[in-house]
PDB file of C-alpha atoms in Angstrom:
ATOM      1  CA  MET A  98       0.057   0.011  -0.015  1.00  0.00           C
ATOM      2  CA  VAL A  99       1.170   3.373  -1.017  1.00  0.00           C
ATOM      3  CA  ASP A 100       2.560   5.517   1.921  1.00  0.00           C
ATOM      4  CA  VAL A 101       0.126   8.532   1.563  1.00  0.00           C
ATOM      5  CA  LEU A 102       1.596  10.603   4.303  1.00  0.00           C
ATOM      6  CA  ALA A 103       5.133  10.412   2.953  1.00  0.00           C
ATOM      7  CA  LEU A 104       3.818  11.699  -0.375  1.00  0.00           C
ATOM      8  CA  VAL A 105       1.760  14.324   1.226  1.00  0.00           C
ATOM      9  CA  GLU A 106       4.762  15.579   3.287  1.00  0.00           C
ATOM     10  CA  ALA A 107       6.740  15.630   0.120  1.00  0.00           C
ATOM     11  CA  ARG A 108       4.135  17.739  -1.529  1.00  0.00           C
ATOM     12  CA  LEU A 109       4.056  20.150   1.365  1.00  0.00           C
ATOM     13  CA  ARG A 110       7.806  20.579   1.199  1.00  0.00           C
ATOM     14  CA  THR A 111       7.691  21.185  -2.498  1.00  0.00           C
ATOM     15  CA  ALA A 112       5.025  23.892  -2.311  1.00  0.00           C
ATOM     16  CA  LEU A 113       6.036  25.556   1.036  1.00  0.00           C
ATOM     17  CA  GLY A 114       9.672  24.717   1.646  1.00  0.00           C
ATOM     18  CA  GLU A 115      11.200  23.028   4.638  1.00  0.00           C
ATOM     19  CA  PRO A 116       9.206  23.042   7.844  1.00  0.00           C
ATOM     20  CA  ASP A 117      10.816  24.983  10.726  1.00  0.00           C
ATOM     21  CA  ALA A 118       8.692  23.174  13.463  1.00  0.00           C
ATOM     22  CA  ARG A 119       6.436  20.324  13.947  1.00  0.00           C
ATOM     23  CA  ALA A 120       4.283  19.059  16.744  1.00  0.00           C
ATOM     24  CA  ALA A 121       2.343  15.850  17.045  1.00  0.00           C
ATOM     25  CA  VAL A 122      -1.015  15.286  18.858  1.00  0.00           C
ATOM     26  CA  THR A 123      -2.785  11.903  19.436  1.00  0.00           C
ATOM     27  CA  PHE A 124      -6.372  11.579  20.526  1.00  0.00           C
ATOM     28  CA  LEU A 125      -8.006   8.649  22.008  1.00  0.00           C
ATOM     29  CA  GLY A 126      -8.997   6.167  19.241  1.00  0.00           C
ATOM     30  CA  THR A 127      -7.678   8.251  16.360  1.00  0.00           C
ATOM     31  CA  ASP A 128      -4.546   8.124  14.328  1.00  0.00           C
ATOM     32  CA  ARG A 129      -1.598  10.525  15.304  1.00  0.00           C
ATOM     33  CA  ILE A 130      -1.935  13.991  13.605  1.00  0.00           C
ATOM     34  CA  GLU A 131       1.044  16.212  13.123  1.00  0.00           C
ATOM     35  CA  VAL A 132       0.970  20.034  12.427  1.00  0.00           C
ATOM     36  CA  LEU A 133       3.975  21.406  10.433  1.00  0.00           C
ATOM     37  CA  ARG A 134       4.874  25.095  10.584  1.00  0.00           C
ATOM     38  CA  PHE A 135       6.406  26.845   7.473  1.00  0.00           C
ATOM     39  CA  THR A 136       7.679  30.301   7.480  1.00  0.00           C
ATOM     40  CA  ASP A 137       8.301  32.589   4.430  1.00  0.00           C
ATOM     41  CA  PRO A 138       9.000  36.233   3.721  1.00  0.00           C
ATOM     42  CA  ASP A 139       6.284  38.673   3.248  1.00  0.00           C
ATOM     43  CA  THR A 140       6.755  40.274  -0.235  1.00  0.00           C
ATOM     44  CA  SER A 141       3.675  42.366  -0.018  1.00  0.00           C
ATOM     45  CA  GLY A 142       5.217  45.737   0.587  1.00  0.00           C
ATOM     46  CA  THR A 143       3.871  46.196   4.052  1.00  0.00           C
ATOM     47  CA  ALA A 144       5.115  49.083   6.307  1.00  0.00           C
ATOM     48  CA  PRO A 145       8.315  48.303   8.280  1.00  0.00           C
ATOM     49  CA  THR A 146       6.341  48.261  11.560  1.00  0.00           C
ATOM     50  CA  ALA A 147       4.132  45.455  10.280  1.00  0.00           C
ATOM     51  CA  PRO A 148       5.105  41.821  10.762  1.00  0.00           C
ATOM     52  CA  THR A 149       7.658  40.737   8.404  1.00  0.00           C
ATOM     53  CA  GLY A 150       6.531  37.140   7.208  1.00  0.00           C
ATOM     54  CA  ILE A 151       3.742  34.627   6.725  1.00  0.00           C
ATOM     55  CA  VAL A 152       3.625  31.567   8.796  1.00  0.00           C
ATOM     56  CA  ARG A 153       1.615  28.681   7.453  1.00  0.00           C
ATOM     57  CA  TYR A 154       0.402  25.571   9.464  1.00  0.00           C
ATOM     58  CA  ALA A 155      -0.400  22.384   7.668  1.00  0.00           C
ATOM     59  CA  THR A 156      -1.727  19.173   9.007  1.00  0.00           C
ATOM     60  CA  LEU A 157      -0.246  15.815   8.367  1.00  0.00           C
ATOM     61  CA  GLY A 158      -2.313  12.727   9.104  1.00  0.00           C
ATOM     62  CA  MET A 159      -5.896  13.685   8.239  1.00  0.00           C
ATOM     63  CA  SER A 160      -5.203  12.121   4.712  1.00  0.00           C
ATOM     64  CA  ALA A 161      -4.103   8.733   6.023  1.00  0.00           C
ATOM     65  CA  ARG A 162      -7.624   7.623   5.756  1.00  0.00           C
ATOM     66  CA  PRO A 163     -10.499   8.585   3.380  1.00  0.00           C
ATOM     67  CA  MET A 164     -13.346  10.488   5.010  1.00  0.00           C
ATOM     68  CA  ALA A 165     -16.527   8.597   5.150  1.00  0.00           C
ATOM     69  CA  ASP A 166     -19.957   9.543   4.415  1.00  0.00           C
ATOM     70  CA  PRO A 167     -21.617   9.765   7.929  1.00  0.00           C
ATOM     71  CA  THR A 168     -24.706   8.018   6.583  1.00  0.00           C
ATOM     72  CA  ALA A 169     -22.867   5.132   5.073  1.00  0.00           C
ATOM     73  CA  VAL A 170     -23.382   1.726   7.050  1.00  0.00           C
ATOM     74  CA  VAL A 171     -19.843   0.709   6.492  1.00  0.00           C
ATOM     75  CA  ALA A 172     -16.906   3.147   5.831  1.00  0.00           C
ATOM     76  CA  ASP A 173     -14.893   2.186   2.593  1.00  0.00           C
ATOM     77  CA  PRO A 174     -11.255   1.877   3.818  1.00  0.00           C
ATOM     78  CA  VAL A 175      -9.711   2.843   0.399  1.00  0.00           C
ATOM     79  CA  ALA A 176     -12.074   5.033  -1.584  1.00  0.00           C
ATOM     80  CA  GLY A 177     -13.380   8.280  -0.435  1.00  0.00           C
ATOM     81  CA  PRO A 178     -12.182  12.184  -0.103  1.00  0.00           C
ATOM     82  CA  ARG A 179      -8.854  12.729   1.466  1.00  0.00           C
ATOM     83  CA  ALA A 180      -7.785  16.093   2.662  1.00  0.00           C
ATOM     84  CA  GLU A 181      -5.185  18.030   4.865  1.00  0.00           C
ATOM     85  CA  LEU A 182      -5.777  21.521   6.287  1.00  0.00           C
ATOM     86  CA  VAL A 183      -3.622  24.662   5.753  1.00  0.00           C
ATOM     87  CA  LEU A 184      -3.802  27.933   7.645  1.00  0.00           C
ATOM     88  CA  SER A 185      -1.845  31.049   6.812  1.00  0.00           C
ATOM     89  CA  VAL A 186      -1.454  34.065   9.135  1.00  0.00           C
ATOM     90  CA  ARG A 187       0.974  36.996   9.429  1.00  0.00           C
ATOM     91  CA  ALA A 188       3.846  36.292  11.839  1.00  0.00           C
ATOM     92  CA  GLY A 189       4.703  38.274  14.817  1.00  0.00           C
ATOM     93  CA  ALA A 190       1.305  39.829  15.662  1.00  0.00           C
ATOM     94  CA  ALA A 191       0.028  37.043  17.879  1.00  0.00           C
ATOM     95  CA  ASP A 192       0.917  33.852  19.559  1.00  0.00           C
ATOM     96  CA  THR A 193      -0.474  31.811  16.556  1.00  0.00           C
ATOM     97  CA  ASP A 194       1.641  28.774  17.313  1.00  0.00           C
ATOM     98  CA  LYS A 195      -0.954  27.739  19.884  1.00  0.00           C
ATOM     99  CA  VAL A 196      -3.140  27.073  16.945  1.00  0.00           C
ATOM    100  CA  LEU A 197      -1.458  23.762  16.634  1.00  0.00           C
ATOM    101  CA  ARG A 198      -3.799  21.774  18.933  1.00  0.00           C
ATOM    102  CA  PRO A 199      -7.132  23.305  17.594  1.00  0.00           C
ATOM    103  CA  LEU A 200      -5.761  22.406  14.092  1.00  0.00           C
ATOM    104  CA  ALA A 201      -5.083  18.855  15.130  1.00  0.00           C
ATOM    105  CA  VAL A 202      -8.655  18.696  16.743  1.00  0.00           C
ATOM    106  CA  LEU A 203     -10.281  19.890  13.301  1.00  0.00           C
ATOM    107  CA  ALA A 204      -7.888  17.418  11.214  1.00  0.00           C
ATOM    108  CA  ALA A 205      -9.051  14.512  13.553  1.00  0.00           C
ATOM    109  CA  SER A 206     -12.861  15.395  13.165  1.00  0.00           C
ATOM    110  CA  PRO A 207     -13.373  13.088  10.256  1.00  0.00           C
ATOM    111  CA  GLN A 208     -12.285  10.107  12.454  1.00  0.00           C
ATOM    112  CA  VAL A 209     -13.911  11.362  15.622  1.00  0.00           C
ATOM    113  CA  GLU A 210     -17.205  12.838  14.438  1.00  0.00           C
ATOM    114  CA  GLY A 211     -17.488  11.021  10.941  1.00  0.00           C
ATOM    115  CA  LEU A 212     -17.382  14.515   9.318  1.00  0.00           C
ATOM    116  CA  VAL A 213     -16.522  14.877   5.473  1.00  0.00           C
ATOM    117  CA  VAL A 214     -14.615  18.371   5.371  1.00  0.00           C
ATOM    118  CA  ALA A 215     -15.273  20.041   2.108  1.00  0.00           C
ATOM    119  CA  PRO A 216     -15.055  23.668   0.836  1.00  0.00           C
ATOM    120  CA  GLY A 217     -17.714  25.949   2.101  1.00  0.00           C
ATOM    121  CA  ALA A 218     -17.988  23.943   5.524  1.00  0.00           C
ATOM    122  CA  SER A 219     -17.596  25.771   8.744  1.00  0.00           C
ATOM    123  CA  LEU A 220     -15.473  24.224  11.511  1.00  0.00           C
ATOM    124  CA  ASP A 221     -15.785  25.423  15.103  1.00  0.00           C
ATOM    125  CA  VAL A 222     -13.348  24.537  17.741  1.00  0.00           C
ATOM    126  CA  GLY A 223     -15.423  26.470  20.592  1.00  0.00           C
ATOM    127  CA  ASP A 224     -12.526  28.330  21.906  1.00  0.00           C
ATOM    128  CA  PRO A 225     -10.206  31.024  20.491  1.00  0.00           C
ATOM    129  CA  LEU A 226      -7.735  29.430  17.814  1.00  0.00           C
ATOM    130  CA  TRP A 227      -4.914  31.037  19.691  1.00  0.00           C
ATOM    131  CA  PRO A 228      -4.645  33.263  22.990  1.00  0.00           C
ATOM    132  CA  GLY A 229      -6.644  36.441  22.214  1.00  0.00           C
ATOM    133  CA  ALA A 230      -7.779  35.491  18.808  1.00  0.00           C
ATOM    134  CA  PRO A 231     -11.095  37.038  17.648  1.00  0.00           C
ATOM    135  CA  PHE A 232     -11.902  33.730  15.829  1.00  0.00           C
ATOM    136  CA  THR A 233     -13.158  30.332  17.166  1.00  0.00           C
ATOM    137  CA  SER A 234     -14.187  28.781  13.740  1.00  0.00           C
ATOM    138  CA  VAL A 235     -12.900  28.790  10.206  1.00  0.00           C
ATOM    139  CA  LEU A 236     -14.401  28.709   6.648  1.00  0.00           C
ATOM    140  CA  VAL A 237     -13.031  25.864   4.587  1.00  0.00           C
ATOM    141  CA  ALA A 238     -12.015  27.363   1.218  1.00  0.00           C
ATOM    142  CA  GLU A 239     -11.241  25.928  -2.204  1.00  0.00           C
ATOM    143  CA  PRO A 240      -8.048  23.889  -2.714  1.00  0.00           C
ATOM    144  CA  GLY A 241      -5.592  24.076  -5.554  1.00  0.00           C
ATOM    145  CA  GLY A 242      -4.065  27.525  -5.068  1.00  0.00           C
ATOM    146  CA  LEU A 243      -1.202  27.359  -2.512  1.00  0.00           C
ATOM    147  CA  VAL A 244      -0.715  23.485  -2.584  1.00  0.00           C
ATOM    148  CA  GLU A 245      -1.812  21.583  -5.756  1.00  0.00           C
ATOM    149  CA  ASP A 246      -3.883  18.456  -5.105  1.00  0.00           C
ATOM    150  CA  LEU A 247      -1.864  15.246  -4.655  1.00  0.00           C
ATOM    151  CA  GLU A 248      -3.105  12.577  -7.239  1.00  0.00           C
ATOM    152  CA  LEU A 249      -2.917   8.903  -5.976  1.00  0.00           C
ATOM    153  CA  ASP A 250      -3.038   5.777  -7.778  1.00  0.00           C
ATOM    154  CA  ALA A 251      -6.590   4.334  -8.288  1.00  0.00           C
ATOM    155  CA  PRO A 252      -8.785   3.539  -6.557  1.00  0.00           C
ATOM    156  CA  LEU A 253      -7.457   6.116  -3.990  1.00  0.00           C
ATOM    157  CA  ASP A 254      -8.975   9.671  -4.266  1.00  0.00           C
ATOM    158  CA  PRO A 255      -6.472  12.602  -4.616  1.00  0.00           C
ATOM    159  CA  VAL A 256      -5.316  14.424  -1.227  1.00  0.00           C
ATOM    160  CA  ARG A 257      -6.765  18.025  -1.403  1.00  0.00           C
ATOM    161  CA  PHE A 258      -5.038  20.730   0.683  1.00  0.00           C
ATOM    162  CA  LEU A 259      -7.888  22.791   2.008  1.00  0.00           C
ATOM    163  CA  PRO A 260      -7.065  26.544   3.021  1.00  0.00           C
ATOM    164  CA  LEU A 261      -8.778  27.575   6.363  1.00  0.00           C
ATOM    165  CA  LEU A 262      -9.990  31.202   6.695  1.00  0.00           C
ATOM    166  CA  PRO A 263     -10.692  32.290  10.306  1.00  0.00           C
ATOM    167  CA  MET A 264     -14.198  33.685  10.958  1.00  0.00           C
ATOM    168  CA  THR A 265     -15.259  36.050  13.735  1.00  0.00           C
ATOM    169  CA  PRO A 266     -18.487  34.877  15.623  1.00  0.00           C
ATOM    170  CA  ASN A 267     -20.444  37.477  13.755  1.00  0.00           C
ATOM    171  CA  GLU A 268     -19.098  36.373  10.429  1.00  0.00           C
ATOM    172  CA  ALA A 269     -19.802  32.626  11.149  1.00  0.00           C
ATOM    173  CA  ALA A 270     -23.411  33.478  12.189  1.00  0.00           C
ATOM    174  CA  TRP A 271     -23.934  35.635   8.936  1.00  0.00           C
ATOM    175  CA  LYS A 272     -22.320  32.698   6.846  1.00  0.00           C
ATOM    176  CA  ARG A 273     -24.906  30.281   8.249  1.00  0.00           C
ATOM    177  CA  VAL A 274     -27.682  32.602   6.868  1.00  0.00           C
ATOM    178  CA  HIS A 275     -26.249  33.707   3.607  1.00  0.00           C
ATOM    179  CA  GLY A 276     -23.693  31.203   2.676  1.00  0.00           C
ATOM    180  CA  ALA A 277     -19.901  30.851   2.257  1.00  0.00           C
ATOM    181  CA  GLY A 278     -19.832  32.620  -1.146  1.00  0.00           C
ATOM    182  CA  ALA A 279     -21.733  35.648   0.126  1.00  0.00           C
ATOM    183  CA  LEU A 280     -19.271  36.137   2.984  1.00  0.00           C
ATOM    184  CA  GLN A 281     -16.203  35.772   0.660  1.00  0.00           C
ATOM    185  CA  GLU A 282     -17.739  38.385  -1.415  1.00  0.00           C
ATOM    186  CA  ARG A 283     -17.939  40.666   1.634  1.00  0.00           C
ATOM    187  CA  TRP A 284     -14.383  40.051   2.461  1.00  0.00           C
ATOM    188  CA  LEU A 285     -13.194  40.955  -0.967  1.00  0.00           C
ATOM    189  CA  ALA A 286     -15.425  43.910  -1.229  1.00  0.00           C
ATOM    190  CA  GLY A 287     -14.011  45.201   2.168  1.00  0.00           C
ATOM    191  CA  GLY A 288     -10.330  44.462   1.164  1.00  0.00           C
ATOM    192  CA  THR A 289     -10.187  42.082   4.269  1.00  0.00           C
ATOM    193  CA  ASP A 290      -6.714  40.853   5.161  1.00  0.00           C
ATOM    194  CA  LEU A 291      -7.648  37.297   5.980  1.00  0.00           C
ATOM    195  CA  ARG A 292      -4.061  36.617   7.221  1.00  0.00           C
ATOM    196  CA  ASP A 293      -4.375  39.351   9.996  1.00  0.00           C
ATOM    197  CA  PRO A 294      -4.447  37.312  13.194  1.00  0.00           C
ATOM    198  CA  ALA A 295      -6.085  40.277  15.015  1.00  0.00           C
ATOM    199  CA  ARG A 296      -8.444  41.667  12.309  1.00  0.00           C
ATOM    200  CA  LYS A 297     -11.937  42.827  12.995  1.00  0.00           C
ATOM    201  CA  SER A 298     -15.002  41.342  11.583  1.00  0.00           C
ATOM    202  CA  VAL A 299     -15.965  42.693   8.125  1.00  0.00           C
ATOM    203  CA  SER A 300     -18.821  44.977   7.861  1.00  0.00           C
ATOM    204  CA  LEU A 301     -22.140  42.966   7.538  1.00  0.00           C
ATOM    205  CA  ASP A 302     -24.597  45.597   7.401  1.00  0.00           C
TER     206      ASP A 302
END
């Protein structure tokens, strides 16, 4: 059987460079989940007083098994969607390294809760993503931008690398009513910096 996680880590390294830190979390009854941290320079031309880089956190372990339809009587051990999660934030403005455990919790949710994580979904950890964070939930965005899908030999589905966009409680509530697309349009119209770990909610009037 192909070593899916070795291929996933190789894809992450190709797309994001060498990780400068990694941590592992194991929950009762689940496989080990790792979270890798990648740091790269910020070339956006921000002011010298602004944080000077982007830090990205990527899970490793969620894709070891396919996500199962929660209505299925028996989970298929081979076929089914596979994914890992990627969060990008500006470095230096908050203690975002504390997001490692919440990310691992989200990555373990398909095993623990039988969830199929897909673009447009909301994932809530119930507590701030890191100390002082104005976010307790994330919006799952479309894959394929930062890290390309990893094709696997049939009958295995490809691994998709799903970006996570932190949401304030007001944004999460508004998204439940109006949908993910409408919220993303508000972010775009408002020029929202979704990588700002201390940003305020976009105007929802």
